[in-house]
Amino acid sequence: MFIAKELRKKSIAEYLLYMWQMEDIIRAMGCSLPLIRKAYVSKFSGYTNEQKEAELDWFGNLIRMMNEEGKREQGHLNVNTIIIKDMLDLHNRLLQSNKFPIYNAEYYRVLPFIVELRNKGNKEVSEIEICLDALYGIMMLRVQQKDVSPDTEHAIKEISTFIGLLSDYYIKDETEGLNFGDE
């Protein structure tokens, strides 16, 4: 919860990747709050007992939402899916505006990678979710200490730059508002 709050303020993309990881951790622990307490939250050194309890309450709420939404086995919580849709909406607005040439250039730099990934996977998924899925996949490979090819590393670096830029614009739009030149 504390990490999620900080990430939410700093980078919407990092926040989503973290939340996806939390969904996977909950599933790996059988959606069992006692197991999450024992095997995960109890290991949070530097947290007070009150902070650990707050963290456990947060996990309990996530479990409840996963159960209510039918996401116990797979899928992302609706709150996370809404953020992806918001990111996609912002992405489209940025592309349609002539005020963001750097964003447009980044997008066209990663577009070949997006097309390649779309051809390998679910063709119904948005470009933004494709990029986030790729970043999450690489994160999981690194956690497992698996090798990643130089071509994949290059693609991920480009995708990461693009999603980082979108994430920065997302936070800026939330906090200050962006001028799209359409007023």
mmCIF file of C-alpha atoms in Angstrom:
data_model
loop_
_atom_site.group_PDB
_atom_site.id
_atom_site.type_symbol
_atom_site.label_atom_id
_atom_site.label_comp_id
_atom_site.label_asym_id
_atom_site.label_seq_id
_atom_site.Cartn_x
_atom_site.Cartn_y
_atom_site.Cartn_z
ATOM 1 C CA MET A 1 0.000 0.000 0.000
ATOM 2 C CA PHE A 2 2.734 2.449 0.954
ATOM 3 C CA ILE A 3 4.810 1.591 -2.113
ATOM 4 C CA ALA A 4 1.719 1.728 -4.333
ATOM 5 C CA LYS A 5 0.816 5.207 -3.029
ATOM 6 C CA GLU A 6 4.296 6.538 -3.749
ATOM 7 C CA LEU A 7 4.445 4.964 -7.202
ATOM 8 C CA ARG A 8 0.975 6.319 -8.039
ATOM 9 C CA LYS A 9 2.245 9.865 -7.473
ATOM 10 C CA LYS A 10 5.521 9.341 -9.330
ATOM 11 C CA SER A 11 4.808 7.073 -12.313
ATOM 12 C CA ILE A 12 1.478 5.626 -13.389
ATOM 13 C CA ALA A 13 3.240 2.933 -15.426
ATOM 14 C CA GLU A 14 5.381 1.777 -12.499
ATOM 15 C CA TYR A 15 2.262 1.842 -10.340
ATOM 16 C CA LEU A 16 0.396 -0.443 -12.762
ATOM 17 C CA LEU A 17 3.307 -2.867 -13.041
ATOM 18 C CA TYR A 18 3.505 -2.969 -9.246
ATOM 19 C CA MET A 19 -0.233 -3.580 -8.952
ATOM 20 C CA TRP A 20 -0.027 -6.409 -11.506
ATOM 21 C CA GLN A 21 2.757 -7.908 -9.418
ATOM 22 C CA MET A 22 0.583 -7.634 -6.300
ATOM 23 C CA GLU A 23 -2.258 -9.408 -8.152
ATOM 24 C CA ASP A 24 0.170 -12.217 -9.027
ATOM 25 C CA ILE A 25 1.483 -12.438 -5.456
ATOM 26 C CA ILE A 26 -2.071 -12.693 -4.120
ATOM 27 C CA ARG A 27 -2.858 -15.453 -6.629
ATOM 28 C CA ALA A 28 0.378 -17.297 -5.842
ATOM 29 C CA MET A 29 -0.674 -17.317 -2.192
ATOM 30 C CA GLY A 30 -4.114 -18.664 -2.986
ATOM 31 C CA CYS A 31 -5.853 -15.383 -2.100
ATOM 32 C CA SER A 32 -5.167 -16.298 1.538
ATOM 33 C CA LEU A 33 -4.766 -13.300 3.827
ATOM 34 C CA PRO A 34 -3.216 -15.406 6.647
ATOM 35 C CA LEU A 35 -0.621 -16.747 4.204
ATOM 36 C CA ILE A 36 0.094 -13.239 2.855
ATOM 37 C CA ARG A 37 0.563 -12.061 6.448
ATOM 38 C CA LYS A 38 2.951 -14.890 7.300
ATOM 39 C CA ALA A 39 4.948 -15.242 4.076
ATOM 40 C CA TYR A 40 4.959 -11.662 2.817
ATOM 41 C CA VAL A 41 3.879 -8.806 5.093
ATOM 42 C CA SER A 42 5.726 -10.175 8.145
ATOM 43 C CA LYS A 43 8.983 -9.780 6.164
ATOM 44 C CA PHE A 44 8.540 -5.994 5.825
ATOM 45 C CA SER A 45 11.413 -4.893 8.024
ATOM 46 C CA GLY A 46 11.285 -1.270 8.998
ATOM 47 C CA TYR A 47 7.486 -1.270 9.122
ATOM 48 C CA THR A 48 5.732 -0.694 12.427
ATOM 49 C CA ASN A 49 3.029 -3.120 13.520
ATOM 50 C CA GLU A 50 0.444 -0.483 12.587
ATOM 51 C CA GLN A 51 1.931 -0.160 9.091
ATOM 52 C CA LYS A 52 1.936 -3.932 8.682
ATOM 53 C CA GLU A 53 -1.733 -4.042 9.703
ATOM 54 C CA ALA A 54 -2.557 -1.250 7.249
ATOM 55 C CA GLU A 55 -0.712 -3.185 4.538
ATOM 56 C CA LEU A 56 -2.643 -6.324 5.439
ATOM 57 C CA ASP A 57 -5.956 -4.415 5.268
ATOM 58 C CA TRP A 58 -4.943 -3.196 1.806
ATOM 59 C CA PHE A 59 -4.229 -6.766 0.694
ATOM 60 C CA GLY A 60 -7.575 -7.821 2.157
ATOM 61 C CA ASN A 61 -9.323 -5.175 0.044
ATOM 62 C CA LEU A 62 -7.459 -6.329 -3.073
ATOM 63 C CA ILE A 63 -8.485 -9.946 -2.390
ATOM 64 C CA ARG A 64 -12.106 -8.873 -1.900
ATOM 65 C CA MET A 65 -12.048 -6.933 -5.182
ATOM 66 C CA MET A 66 -10.444 -9.862 -7.030
ATOM 67 C CA ASN A 67 -13.143 -12.196 -5.701
ATOM 68 C CA GLU A 68 -15.997 -9.799 -6.507
ATOM 69 C CA GLU A 69 -14.685 -9.124 -10.020
ATOM 70 C CA GLY A 70 -13.945 -12.761 -10.822
ATOM 71 C CA LYS A 71 -10.210 -12.069 -11.111
ATOM 72 C CA ARG A 72 -9.102 -14.731 -8.648
ATOM 73 C CA GLU A 73 -7.411 -16.830 -11.357
ATOM 74 C CA GLN A 74 -6.422 -14.241 -13.978
ATOM 75 C CA GLY A 75 -7.010 -10.764 -15.294
ATOM 76 C CA HIS A 76 -6.504 -7.316 -13.847
ATOM 77 C CA LEU A 77 -8.634 -5.485 -11.342
ATOM 78 C CA ASN A 78 -11.114 -3.053 -12.860
ATOM 79 C CA VAL A 79 -9.391 -0.101 -11.177
ATOM 80 C CA ASN A 80 -6.189 -1.003 -13.024
ATOM 81 C CA THR A 81 -7.986 -1.581 -16.325
ATOM 82 C CA ILE A 82 -9.560 1.877 -16.045
ATOM 83 C CA ILE A 83 -6.105 3.429 -15.649
ATOM 84 C CA ILE A 84 -4.947 1.659 -18.822
ATOM 85 C CA LYS A 85 -7.991 3.052 -20.653
ATOM 86 C CA ASP A 86 -7.183 6.521 -19.308
ATOM 87 C CA MET A 87 -3.587 6.122 -20.494
ATOM 88 C CA LEU A 88 -4.840 5.065 -23.929
ATOM 89 C CA ASP A 89 -7.153 8.079 -24.082
ATOM 90 C CA LEU A 90 -4.270 10.396 -23.189
ATOM 91 C CA HIS A 91 -2.047 8.621 -25.726
ATOM 92 C CA ASN A 92 -4.600 9.280 -28.476
ATOM 93 C CA ARG A 93 -5.012 12.918 -27.444
ATOM 94 C CA LEU A 94 -1.230 13.402 -27.455
ATOM 95 C CA LEU A 95 -0.965 11.900 -30.943
ATOM 96 C CA GLN A 96 -3.787 14.074 -32.283
ATOM 97 C CA SER A 97 -2.241 17.286 -30.946
ATOM 98 C CA ASN A 98 0.572 19.083 -32.738
ATOM 99 C CA LYS A 99 1.850 20.305 -29.338
ATOM 100 C CA PHE A 100 3.723 17.077 -28.517
ATOM 101 C CA PRO A 101 6.183 16.307 -31.357
ATOM 102 C CA ILE A 102 8.602 14.468 -29.055
ATOM 103 C CA TYR A 103 5.828 12.120 -27.956
ATOM 104 C CA ASN A 104 4.830 11.502 -31.562
ATOM 105 C CA ALA A 105 8.453 10.752 -32.495
ATOM 106 C CA GLU A 106 8.778 8.293 -29.582
ATOM 107 C CA TYR A 107 5.554 6.588 -30.580
ATOM 108 C CA TYR A 108 6.685 6.056 -34.162
ATOM 109 C CA ARG A 109 10.041 4.801 -32.873
ATOM 110 C CA VAL A 110 8.318 2.016 -30.862
ATOM 111 C CA LEU A 111 5.502 1.305 -33.317
ATOM 112 C CA PRO A 112 7.406 -1.513 -35.112
ATOM 113 C CA PHE A 113 7.921 -3.255 -31.757
ATOM 114 C CA ILE A 114 4.253 -2.827 -30.885
ATOM 115 C CA VAL A 115 3.207 -4.296 -34.246
ATOM 116 C CA GLU A 116 5.561 -7.244 -33.763
ATOM 117 C CA LEU A 117 4.240 -7.903 -30.247
ATOM 118 C CA ARG A 118 0.621 -7.559 -31.398
ATOM 119 C CA ASN A 119 1.241 -10.135 -34.140
ATOM 120 C CA LYS A 120 2.580 -12.578 -31.531
ATOM 121 C CA GLY A 121 -0.189 -12.049 -28.987
ATOM 122 C CA ASN A 122 -3.718 -10.848 -28.424
ATOM 123 C CA LYS A 123 -4.668 -8.620 -31.334
ATOM 124 C CA GLU A 124 -7.539 -7.066 -29.352
ATOM 125 C CA VAL A 125 -5.256 -5.492 -26.718
ATOM 126 C CA SER A 126 -4.491 -1.758 -26.959
ATOM 127 C CA GLU A 127 -1.040 -0.530 -27.899
ATOM 128 C CA ILE A 128 -0.514 0.798 -24.392
ATOM 129 C CA GLU A 129 -1.417 -2.518 -22.770
ATOM 130 C CA ILE A 130 0.882 -4.326 -25.220
ATOM 131 C CA CYS A 131 3.749 -2.113 -24.047
ATOM 132 C CA LEU A 132 2.898 -2.617 -20.373
ATOM 133 C CA ASP A 133 2.598 -6.395 -20.900
ATOM 134 C CA ALA A 134 6.058 -6.405 -22.506
ATOM 135 C CA LEU A 135 7.555 -4.449 -19.609
ATOM 136 C CA TYR A 136 5.890 -6.751 -17.081
ATOM 137 C CA GLY A 137 7.088 -9.838 -18.946
ATOM 138 C CA ILE A 138 10.684 -8.617 -18.920
ATOM 139 C CA MET A 139 10.384 -7.726 -15.245
ATOM 140 C CA MET A 140 9.284 -11.302 -14.512
ATOM 141 C CA LEU A 141 12.131 -12.745 -16.611
ATOM 142 C CA ARG A 142 14.630 -10.639 -14.669
ATOM 143 C CA VAL A 143 13.155 -11.753 -11.344
ATOM 144 C CA GLN A 144 13.677 -15.336 -12.534
ATOM 145 C CA GLN A 145 17.209 -14.395 -13.673
ATOM 146 C CA LYS A 146 16.521 -15.559 -17.222
ATOM 147 C CA ASP A 147 18.509 -14.331 -20.194
ATOM 148 C CA VAL A 148 17.074 -11.714 -22.519
ATOM 149 C CA SER A 149 18.356 -11.344 -26.070
ATOM 150 C CA PRO A 150 20.050 -8.093 -27.140
ATOM 151 C CA ASP A 151 17.219 -7.437 -29.633
ATOM 152 C CA THR A 152 14.638 -7.824 -26.882
ATOM 153 C CA GLU A 153 16.694 -5.586 -24.572
ATOM 154 C CA HIS A 154 16.744 -2.919 -27.296
ATOM 155 C CA ALA A 155 12.997 -3.174 -27.861
ATOM 156 C CA ILE A 156 12.290 -2.997 -24.133
ATOM 157 C CA LYS A 157 14.531 0.054 -23.749
ATOM 158 C CA GLU A 158 12.556 1.848 -26.484
ATOM 159 C CA ILE A 159 9.199 0.747 -25.064
ATOM 160 C CA SER A 160 10.277 1.796 -21.577
ATOM 161 C CA THR A 161 11.242 5.267 -22.822
ATOM 162 C CA PHE A 162 7.909 5.636 -24.619
ATOM 163 C CA ILE A 163 5.805 4.425 -21.677
ATOM 164 C CA GLY A 164 7.880 6.587 -19.314
ATOM 165 C CA LEU A 165 7.079 9.625 -21.429
ATOM 166 C CA LEU A 166 3.369 8.752 -21.498
ATOM 167 C CA SER A 167 3.477 8.192 -17.743
ATOM 168 C CA ASP A 168 5.085 11.607 -17.196
ATOM 169 C CA TYR A 169 2.388 13.264 -19.316
ATOM 170 C CA TYR A 170 -0.295 11.335 -17.416
ATOM 171 C CA ILE A 171 0.924 12.628 -14.042
ATOM 172 C CA LYS A 172 1.347 16.145 -15.435
ATOM 173 C CA ASP A 173 -2.170 16.059 -16.916
ATOM 174 C CA GLU A 174 -3.555 14.913 -13.545
ATOM 175 C CA THR A 175 -1.698 17.523 -11.501
ATOM 176 C CA GLU A 176 -1.496 20.579 -13.775
ATOM 177 C CA GLY A 177 -3.444 19.749 -16.904
ATOM 178 C CA LEU A 178 -1.957 19.624 -20.380
ATOM 179 C CA ASN A 179 -2.580 22.153 -23.137
ATOM 180 C CA PHE A 180 -3.522 20.201 -26.256
ATOM 181 C CA GLY A 181 -4.056 23.372 -28.268
ATOM 182 C CA ASP A 182 -7.719 22.652 -28.825
ATOM 183 C CA GLU A 183 -9.139 25.450 -26.661
#
